[in-house]
Amino acid sequence: MGQLLSFLYRFRAFFTFLLLEFFCIWLIVRHNDYQRSSFTKTTAGVVGSVNQTTANITEYFSLKKVNEELAQENARLKSLLLSNRAIPFDSLTQLSIASDSTDSLSYELIPAEIVRNSIRNANNFFMINKGSNDGIEPGMGVINSLGVVGKIRDVRGDFAQGISLLNTRNPISAKHKITERMGTVLWEGVNPQVAKLLYLTPDVRIEVGDTIVTSSFNSIFPKEIMIGTVRSSEPDKNNTYLNIEIDLSVEFGSLSFVYVIKNNEKPELDSLINSNPQLF
Amino acid sequence: MSKHIVFLVISFVLLMSLQVLVFRNFVFLQVGFPFIYLLFLLSFPVDSGFTTAMVFGLICAIIVDLFYQTLGIHASAAVFIMFIRPTWMKIVVPRSGYESNELSTIGSYGISWFLGYAAPLIFAYCCIVFFVEAGSAQFFWHTITKALVSSVITLVFVVFTQYLFYPKSN
């Protein structure tokens, strides 16, 4: 016993090292599973408010760009509004008005501001200044006026953390807009402007510049939200799939204002999936 | 240690806030991350205990982790370099030998000793951080470039900060 104790004492530095290192590894592993909560309740407020303060200072430098983006989005919305023809008072054309406006309102957008964003890691995350107090829940999609940004993974009172599209563990269901073929968009981990589109077979005709949008096969994003355009496409070695690179439409380096998507039908969809798991 | 306790506390507060508030927002050449807070850990006197050094490393790095949204990664790297630091210091002894209670900085032992002492530790730190963060050796060359450029940039900042703000040798 004495020998054991003296052994432990002699190598106490090494054992302390092992203990601390195991603690770190436990933190990493727990954090790695991206559904788990990553920042604890006690630190979220402090970290969030420091991030908010720095974002308040740095956002002045990007005001011009933000203005431009918002103006562009305004123009786009205006053109949508104008293209919506007035109700024709001609009995020959069919007249249909949604009887209850809440029926058609399946998605709601919650505006938020990015207070923290990283793009240079292999697994990037961002933080927004809205949280559970504003009705944000884990699993909601995040977009901005240019396209898909990511999804929410963890929510606290006034802040929420999101997993960026620039994350090697965040696949997004996508489709080729012209042929409607499904694939998966996954970021490769190096260039923040380029991602890969996986699982498209060589029989699909893909041209450079084709649009890639979200598919309707998920309850996170509405369908046909822009993701990017095709940058290059070539068959892989075995000619089973295409190697497609896409230019992401969102500029992740200068993210500032985003919308969090609340899907009002998600509880229904989820309960349907849960009651018939073999169907999905 | 006791002689420098006030200095260490001030440098802890200043370097940590610099790291979290300022240097976190800079990425040089798209691959270089400056980790200036390592200066605080590296400047511990030679006779500060193993455990003290490792616990301080853990505390600092966890604060950094919380802001970098990489919980545990910086912490494990910092604990590792604080663990090998005493052994490494025995290998790179300055010409005049170590003095007890003296900060391990350029002011005490000179620039050439400091570079030889700090560069491998910073490189080990960066390697651990970027390889654990990438989670695989898939982008080996990209990750190793990140680690190399980050260590050089960190070293440059660590050396300049000492010339500008640290006490000269007595």
PDB file of N, CA and C in Angstrom, chain A residues 13-14 16-17 20-21 23-24 27-28 31 38-39 43 46-47 50-51 54 58 116 118 120-123 125-127 161 168-169 188-190, chain B residues 20-21 24-25 27 30 33 50-51 54-55 58 62 66-73 75-77 79-80 83 132-135 138-139 142 146:
ATOM      1  N   ALA A  13       2.281  14.417 -10.999  1.00  0.00           N
ATOM      2  CA  ALA A  13       2.102  15.365 -12.098  1.00  0.00           C
ATOM      3  C   ALA A  13       1.442  14.667 -13.281  1.00  0.00           C
ATOM      4  N   PHE A  14       1.931  13.471 -13.564  1.00  0.00           N
ATOM      5  CA  PHE A  14       1.391  12.739 -14.708  1.00  0.00           C
ATOM      6  C   PHE A  14      -0.072  12.381 -14.483  1.00  0.00           C
ATOM      7  N   THR A  16      -2.216  13.964 -12.514  1.00  0.00           N
ATOM      8  CA  THR A  16      -3.026  15.179 -12.630  1.00  0.00           C
ATOM      9  C   THR A  16      -3.257  15.498 -14.100  1.00  0.00           C
ATOM     10  N   PHE A  17      -2.190  15.349 -14.877  1.00  0.00           N
ATOM     11  CA  PHE A  17      -2.291  15.610 -16.317  1.00  0.00           C
ATOM     12  C   PHE A  17      -3.355  14.720 -16.949  1.00  0.00           C
ATOM     13  N   LEU A  20      -6.888  15.860 -15.874  1.00  0.00           N
ATOM     14  CA  LEU A  20      -7.347  17.077 -16.553  1.00  0.00           C
ATOM     15  C   LEU A  20      -7.618  16.795 -18.028  1.00  0.00           C
ATOM     16  N   GLU A  21      -6.744  15.987 -18.626  1.00  0.00           N
ATOM     17  CA  GLU A  21      -6.879  15.700 -20.051  1.00  0.00           C
ATOM     18  C   GLU A  21      -8.164  14.888 -20.312  1.00  0.00           C
ATOM     19  N   PHE A  23     -10.809  15.115 -18.542  1.00  0.00           N
ATOM     20  CA  PHE A  23     -11.886  16.090 -18.393  1.00  0.00           C
ATOM     21  C   PHE A  23     -12.098  16.833 -19.723  1.00  0.00           C
ATOM     22  N   CYS A  24     -10.977  17.229 -20.349  1.00  0.00           N
ATOM     23  CA  CYS A  24     -11.078  17.944 -21.634  1.00  0.00           C
ATOM     24  C   CYS A  24     -11.688  17.048 -22.707  1.00  0.00           C
ATOM     25  N   LEU A  27     -15.278  16.837 -22.330  1.00  0.00           N
ATOM     26  CA  LEU A  27     -15.920  18.064 -22.846  1.00  0.00           C
ATOM     27  C   LEU A  27     -16.028  18.005 -24.366  1.00  0.00           C
ATOM     28  N   ILE A  28     -14.926  17.584 -25.018  1.00  0.00           N
ATOM     29  CA  ILE A  28     -14.917  17.555 -26.490  1.00  0.00           C
ATOM     30  C   ILE A  28     -15.971  16.576 -27.001  1.00  0.00           C
ATOM     31  N   HIS A  31     -19.429  17.753 -26.537  1.00  0.00           N
ATOM     32  CA  HIS A  31     -19.700  18.880 -27.413  1.00  0.00           C
ATOM     33  C   HIS A  31     -19.852  18.414 -28.860  1.00  0.00           C
ATOM     34  N   SER A  38     -24.157  22.813 -25.645  1.00  0.00           N
ATOM     35  CA  SER A  38     -22.717  23.008 -25.648  1.00  0.00           C
ATOM     36  C   SER A  38     -22.290  24.124 -24.723  1.00  0.00           C
ATOM     37  N   PHE A  39     -23.131  25.087 -24.545  1.00  0.00           N
ATOM     38  CA  PHE A  39     -22.720  26.096 -23.581  1.00  0.00           C
ATOM     39  C   PHE A  39     -23.689  26.093 -22.411  1.00  0.00           C
ATOM     40  N   THR A  43     -22.822  30.197 -18.267  1.00  0.00           N
ATOM     41  CA  THR A  43     -21.895  30.977 -19.072  1.00  0.00           C
ATOM     42  C   THR A  43     -22.554  31.597 -20.287  1.00  0.00           C
ATOM     43  N   VAL A  46     -23.157  35.428 -20.079  1.00  0.00           N
ATOM     44  CA  VAL A  46     -21.922  36.236 -20.103  1.00  0.00           C
ATOM     45  C   VAL A  46     -21.326  36.244 -21.500  1.00  0.00           C
ATOM     46  N   VAL A  47     -21.143  35.030 -22.049  1.00  0.00           N
ATOM     47  CA  VAL A  47     -20.546  34.916 -23.385  1.00  0.00           C
ATOM     48  C   VAL A  47     -21.400  35.659 -24.395  1.00  0.00           C
ATOM     49  N   VAL A  50     -21.073  39.506 -24.055  1.00  0.00           N
ATOM     50  CA  VAL A  50     -19.792  40.000 -24.576  1.00  0.00           C
ATOM     51  C   VAL A  50     -19.828  39.983 -26.098  1.00  0.00           C
ATOM     52  N   ASN A  51     -20.344  38.888 -26.669  1.00  0.00           N
ATOM     53  CA  ASN A  51     -20.448  38.809 -28.125  1.00  0.00           C
ATOM     54  C   ASN A  51     -21.329  39.916 -28.672  1.00  0.00           C
ATOM     55  N   THR A  54     -19.386  43.220 -28.710  1.00  0.00           N
ATOM     56  CA  THR A  54     -18.419  43.326 -29.810  1.00  0.00           C
ATOM     57  C   THR A  54     -19.143  43.440 -31.145  1.00  0.00           C
ATOM     58  N   THR A  58     -18.647  46.196 -34.086  1.00  0.00           N
ATOM     59  CA  THR A  58     -18.157  45.858 -35.424  1.00  0.00           C
ATOM     60  C   THR A  58     -19.232  46.031 -36.491  1.00  0.00           C
ATOM     61  N   ARG A 116     -22.060  36.352 -33.421  1.00  0.00           N
ATOM     62  CA  ARG A 116     -20.775  35.646 -33.438  1.00  0.00           C
ATOM     63  C   ARG A 116     -20.803  34.664 -34.592  1.00  0.00           C
ATOM     64  N   SER A 118     -18.107  32.058 -37.111  1.00  0.00           N
ATOM     65  CA  SER A 118     -16.769  31.628 -37.505  1.00  0.00           C
ATOM     66  C   SER A 118     -16.868  30.963 -38.863  1.00  0.00           C
ATOM     67  N   ARG A 120     -13.567  29.813 -40.400  1.00  0.00           N
ATOM     68  CA  ARG A 120     -12.251  29.246 -40.716  1.00  0.00           C
ATOM     69  C   ARG A 120     -11.984  27.919 -40.031  1.00  0.00           C
ATOM     70  N   ASN A 121     -12.938  27.375 -39.287  1.00  0.00           N
ATOM     71  CA  ASN A 121     -12.728  26.066 -38.671  1.00  0.00           C
ATOM     72  C   ASN A 121     -13.302  24.985 -39.586  1.00  0.00           C
ATOM     73  N   ALA A 122     -13.074  23.735 -39.215  1.00  0.00           N
ATOM     74  CA  ALA A 122     -13.672  22.659 -39.993  1.00  0.00           C
ATOM     75  C   ALA A 122     -15.138  22.488 -39.610  1.00  0.00           C
ATOM     76  N   ASN A 123     -15.477  22.891 -38.383  1.00  0.00           N
ATOM     77  CA  ASN A 123     -16.865  22.831 -37.939  1.00  0.00           C
ATOM     78  C   ASN A 123     -17.222  24.197 -37.371  1.00  0.00           C
ATOM     79  N   PHE A 125     -19.720  27.418 -36.201  1.00  0.00           N
ATOM     80  CA  PHE A 125     -20.977  27.713 -35.514  1.00  0.00           C
ATOM     81  C   PHE A 125     -21.204  29.210 -35.528  1.00  0.00           C
ATOM     82  N   PHE A 126     -22.464  29.618 -35.274  1.00  0.00           N
ATOM     83  CA  PHE A 126     -22.722  31.046 -35.138  1.00  0.00           C
ATOM     84  C   PHE A 126     -23.643  31.249 -33.952  1.00  0.00           C
ATOM     85  N   MET A 127     -23.763  32.496 -33.526  1.00  0.00           N
ATOM     86  CA  MET A 127     -24.631  32.797 -32.401  1.00  0.00           C
ATOM     87  C   MET A 127     -25.529  33.958 -32.793  1.00  0.00           C
ATOM     88  N   GLN A 161     -27.479  29.323 -30.294  1.00  0.00           N
ATOM     89  CA  GLN A 161     -26.307  28.951 -31.053  1.00  0.00           C
ATOM     90  C   GLN A 161     -26.757  28.134 -32.248  1.00  0.00           C
ATOM     91  N   THR A 168     -18.674  20.478 -41.372  1.00  0.00           N
ATOM     92  CA  THR A 168     -18.541  19.205 -42.078  1.00  0.00           C
ATOM     93  C   THR A 168     -19.518  18.153 -41.560  1.00  0.00           C
ATOM     94  N   ARG A 169     -20.258  18.485 -40.483  1.00  0.00           N
ATOM     95  CA  ARG A 169     -21.221  17.513 -39.970  1.00  0.00           C
ATOM     96  C   ARG A 169     -22.648  17.995 -40.138  1.00  0.00           C
ATOM     97  N   GLU A 188     -17.043  20.905 -47.363  1.00  0.00           N
ATOM     98  CA  GLU A 188     -15.839  20.069 -47.357  1.00  0.00           C
ATOM     99  C   GLU A 188     -14.867  20.393 -46.242  1.00  0.00           C
ATOM    100  N   GLY A 189     -14.900  21.620 -45.733  1.00  0.00           N
ATOM    101  CA  GLY A 189     -14.013  21.940 -44.617  1.00  0.00           C
ATOM    102  C   GLY A 189     -12.885  22.889 -44.943  1.00  0.00           C
ATOM    103  N   VAL A 190     -12.764  23.351 -46.174  1.00  0.00           N
ATOM    104  CA  VAL A 190     -11.627  24.225 -46.485  1.00  0.00           C
ATOM    105  C   VAL A 190     -12.081  25.607 -46.964  1.00  0.00           C
TER     106      VAL A 190
ATOM    107  N   VAL B  20      -9.921  37.445 -26.332  1.00  0.00           N
ATOM    108  CA  VAL B  20     -11.347  37.187 -26.557  1.00  0.00           C
ATOM    109  C   VAL B  20     -12.012  38.318 -27.331  1.00  0.00           C
ATOM    110  N   LEU B  21     -11.592  39.560 -27.061  1.00  0.00           N
ATOM    111  CA  LEU B  21     -12.290  40.684 -27.668  1.00  0.00           C
ATOM    112  C   LEU B  21     -11.671  41.120 -28.983  1.00  0.00           C
ATOM    113  N   ARG B  24      -9.588  37.444 -31.468  1.00  0.00           N
ATOM    114  CA  ARG B  24     -10.500  36.430 -31.975  1.00  0.00           C
ATOM    115  C   ARG B  24     -11.057  36.834 -33.342  1.00  0.00           C
ATOM    116  N   ASN B  25     -11.105  38.145 -33.601  1.00  0.00           N
ATOM    117  CA  ASN B  25     -11.728  38.603 -34.836  1.00  0.00           C
ATOM    118  C   ASN B  25     -10.767  38.650 -36.006  1.00  0.00           C
ATOM    119  N   VAL B  27      -8.113  36.831 -38.558  1.00  0.00           N
ATOM    120  CA  VAL B  27      -7.535  35.615 -39.119  1.00  0.00           C
ATOM    121  C   VAL B  27      -6.608  36.083 -40.229  1.00  0.00           C
ATOM    122  N   GLN B  30      -6.101  34.014 -44.013  1.00  0.00           N
ATOM    123  CA  GLN B  30      -7.173  33.002 -43.954  1.00  0.00           C
ATOM    124  C   GLN B  30      -6.800  31.740 -43.180  1.00  0.00           C
ATOM    125  N   PHE B  33      -4.281  31.982 -36.973  1.00  0.00           N
ATOM    126  CA  PHE B  33      -5.033  32.418 -35.797  1.00  0.00           C
ATOM    127  C   PHE B  33      -4.044  32.829 -34.703  1.00  0.00           C
ATOM    128  N   PHE B  50       3.838  21.797 -11.226  1.00  0.00           N
ATOM    129  CA  PHE B  50       3.139  21.126 -12.308  1.00  0.00           C
ATOM    130  C   PHE B  50       1.639  21.414 -12.258  1.00  0.00           C
ATOM    131  N   THR B  51       1.065  21.132 -11.078  1.00  0.00           N
ATOM    132  CA  THR B  51      -0.382  21.187 -10.955  1.00  0.00           C
ATOM    133  C   THR B  51      -0.892  22.610 -11.135  1.00  0.00           C
ATOM    134  N   MET B  54      -0.833  23.490 -14.785  1.00  0.00           N
ATOM    135  CA  MET B  54      -1.846  22.805 -15.594  1.00  0.00           C
ATOM    136  C   MET B  54      -3.247  23.336 -15.305  1.00  0.00           C
ATOM    137  N   VAL B  55      -3.522  23.608 -14.029  1.00  0.00           N
ATOM    138  CA  VAL B  55      -4.857  24.107 -13.685  1.00  0.00           C
ATOM    139  C   VAL B  55      -5.073  25.489 -14.288  1.00  0.00           C
ATOM    140  N   LEU B  58      -5.755  25.069 -17.891  1.00  0.00           N
ATOM    141  CA  LEU B  58      -7.123  24.609 -18.106  1.00  0.00           C
ATOM    142  C   LEU B  58      -8.116  25.763 -17.993  1.00  0.00           C
ATOM    143  N   ILE B  62     -10.286  27.147 -21.120  1.00  0.00           N
ATOM    144  CA  ILE B  62     -11.745  26.938 -21.145  1.00  0.00           C
ATOM    145  C   ILE B  62     -12.462  28.252 -21.401  1.00  0.00           C
ATOM    146  N   LEU B  66     -14.924  28.816 -24.604  1.00  0.00           N
ATOM    147  CA  LEU B  66     -16.310  29.258 -24.545  1.00  0.00           C
ATOM    148  C   LEU B  66     -16.564  30.284 -25.628  1.00  0.00           C
ATOM    149  N   PHE B  67     -15.581  31.153 -25.879  1.00  0.00           N
ATOM    150  CA  PHE B  67     -15.784  32.194 -26.880  1.00  0.00           C
ATOM    151  C   PHE B  67     -15.541  31.684 -28.291  1.00  0.00           C
ATOM    152  N   TYR B  68     -14.661  30.700 -28.441  1.00  0.00           N
ATOM    153  CA  TYR B  68     -14.397  30.168 -29.776  1.00  0.00           C
ATOM    154  C   TYR B  68     -15.408  29.089 -30.143  1.00  0.00           C
ATOM    155  N   GLN B  69     -16.339  28.779 -29.249  1.00  0.00           N
ATOM    156  CA  GLN B  69     -17.352  27.734 -29.466  1.00  0.00           C
ATOM    157  C   GLN B  69     -16.716  26.390 -29.794  1.00  0.00           C
ATOM    158  N   THR B  70     -15.616  26.077 -29.114  1.00  0.00           N
ATOM    159  CA  THR B  70     -14.957  24.787 -29.329  1.00  0.00           C
ATOM    160  C   THR B  70     -14.671  24.168 -27.965  1.00  0.00           C
ATOM    161  N   LEU B  71     -15.687  23.907 -27.192  1.00  0.00           N
ATOM    162  CA  LEU B  71     -15.469  23.524 -25.797  1.00  0.00           C
ATOM    163  C   LEU B  71     -14.558  22.302 -25.676  1.00  0.00           C
ATOM    164  N   GLY B  72     -13.452  22.467 -24.934  1.00  0.00           N
ATOM    165  CA  GLY B  72     -12.573  21.347 -24.623  1.00  0.00           C
ATOM    166  C   GLY B  72     -11.340  21.251 -25.488  1.00  0.00           C
ATOM    167  N   ILE B  73     -11.376  21.821 -26.696  1.00  0.00           N
ATOM    168  CA  ILE B  73     -10.252  21.623 -27.620  1.00  0.00           C
ATOM    169  C   ILE B  73      -9.032  22.434 -27.194  1.00  0.00           C
ATOM    170  N   ALA B  75      -8.634  23.652 -24.321  1.00  0.00           N
ATOM    171  CA  ALA B  75      -8.297  23.219 -22.960  1.00  0.00           C
ATOM    172  C   ALA B  75      -7.339  22.035 -22.998  1.00  0.00           C
ATOM    173  N   SER B  76      -7.638  21.048 -23.839  1.00  0.00           N
ATOM    174  CA  SER B  76      -6.765  19.873 -23.855  1.00  0.00           C
ATOM    175  C   SER B  76      -5.381  20.246 -24.367  1.00  0.00           C
ATOM    176  N   ALA B  77      -5.314  21.150 -25.348  1.00  0.00           N
ATOM    177  CA  ALA B  77      -4.010  21.558 -25.872  1.00  0.00           C
ATOM    178  C   ALA B  77      -3.209  22.314 -24.816  1.00  0.00           C
ATOM    179  N   VAL B  79      -3.513  22.189 -21.501  1.00  0.00           N
ATOM    180  CA  VAL B  79      -3.077  21.288 -20.436  1.00  0.00           C
ATOM    181  C   VAL B  79      -1.869  20.486 -20.910  1.00  0.00           C
ATOM    182  N   PHE B  80      -1.892  20.070 -22.163  1.00  0.00           N
ATOM    183  CA  PHE B  80      -0.764  19.292 -22.685  1.00  0.00           C
ATOM    184  C   PHE B  80       0.520  20.103 -22.691  1.00  0.00           C
ATOM    185  N   PHE B  83       1.887  20.548 -19.346  1.00  0.00           N
ATOM    186  CA  PHE B  83       2.451  19.304 -18.799  1.00  0.00           C
ATOM    187  C   PHE B  83       3.872  19.071 -19.316  1.00  0.00           C
ATOM    188  N   VAL B 132      -7.524  18.323 -33.658  1.00  0.00           N
ATOM    189  CA  VAL B 132      -8.722  17.872 -32.929  1.00  0.00           C
ATOM    190  C   VAL B 132      -9.955  18.553 -33.501  1.00  0.00           C
ATOM    191  N   GLU B 133      -9.807  19.828 -33.867  1.00  0.00           N
ATOM    192  CA  GLU B 133     -10.943  20.572 -34.396  1.00  0.00           C
ATOM    193  C   GLU B 133     -11.380  19.986 -35.741  1.00  0.00           C
ATOM    194  N   ALA B 134     -10.400  19.636 -36.589  1.00  0.00           N
ATOM    195  CA  ALA B 134     -10.751  19.061 -37.888  1.00  0.00           C
ATOM    196  C   ALA B 134     -11.345  17.662 -37.710  1.00  0.00           C
ATOM    197  N   GLY B 135     -10.947  16.976 -36.647  1.00  0.00           N
ATOM    198  CA  GLY B 135     -11.564  15.690 -36.323  1.00  0.00           C
ATOM    199  C   GLY B 135     -11.069  14.549 -37.180  1.00  0.00           C
ATOM    200  N   GLN B 138      -8.064  14.132 -42.753  1.00  0.00           N
ATOM    201  CA  GLN B 138      -8.491  14.234 -44.145  1.00  0.00           C
ATOM    202  C   GLN B 138      -7.843  15.421 -44.857  1.00  0.00           C
ATOM    203  N   PHE B 139      -7.767  16.545 -44.175  1.00  0.00           N
ATOM    204  CA  PHE B 139      -7.161  17.725 -44.781  1.00  0.00           C
ATOM    205  C   PHE B 139      -5.823  17.970 -44.137  1.00  0.00           C
ATOM    206  N   HIS B 142      -3.811  21.054 -45.299  1.00  0.00           N
ATOM    207  CA  HIS B 142      -4.508  22.287 -44.930  1.00  0.00           C
ATOM    208  C   HIS B 142      -4.361  22.540 -43.429  1.00  0.00           C
ATOM    209  N   LYS B 146      -2.363  25.544 -41.455  1.00  0.00           N
ATOM    210  CA  LYS B 146      -3.020  26.360 -40.435  1.00  0.00           C
ATOM    211  C   LYS B 146      -2.172  26.410 -39.174  1.00  0.00           C
TER     212      LYS B 146
END
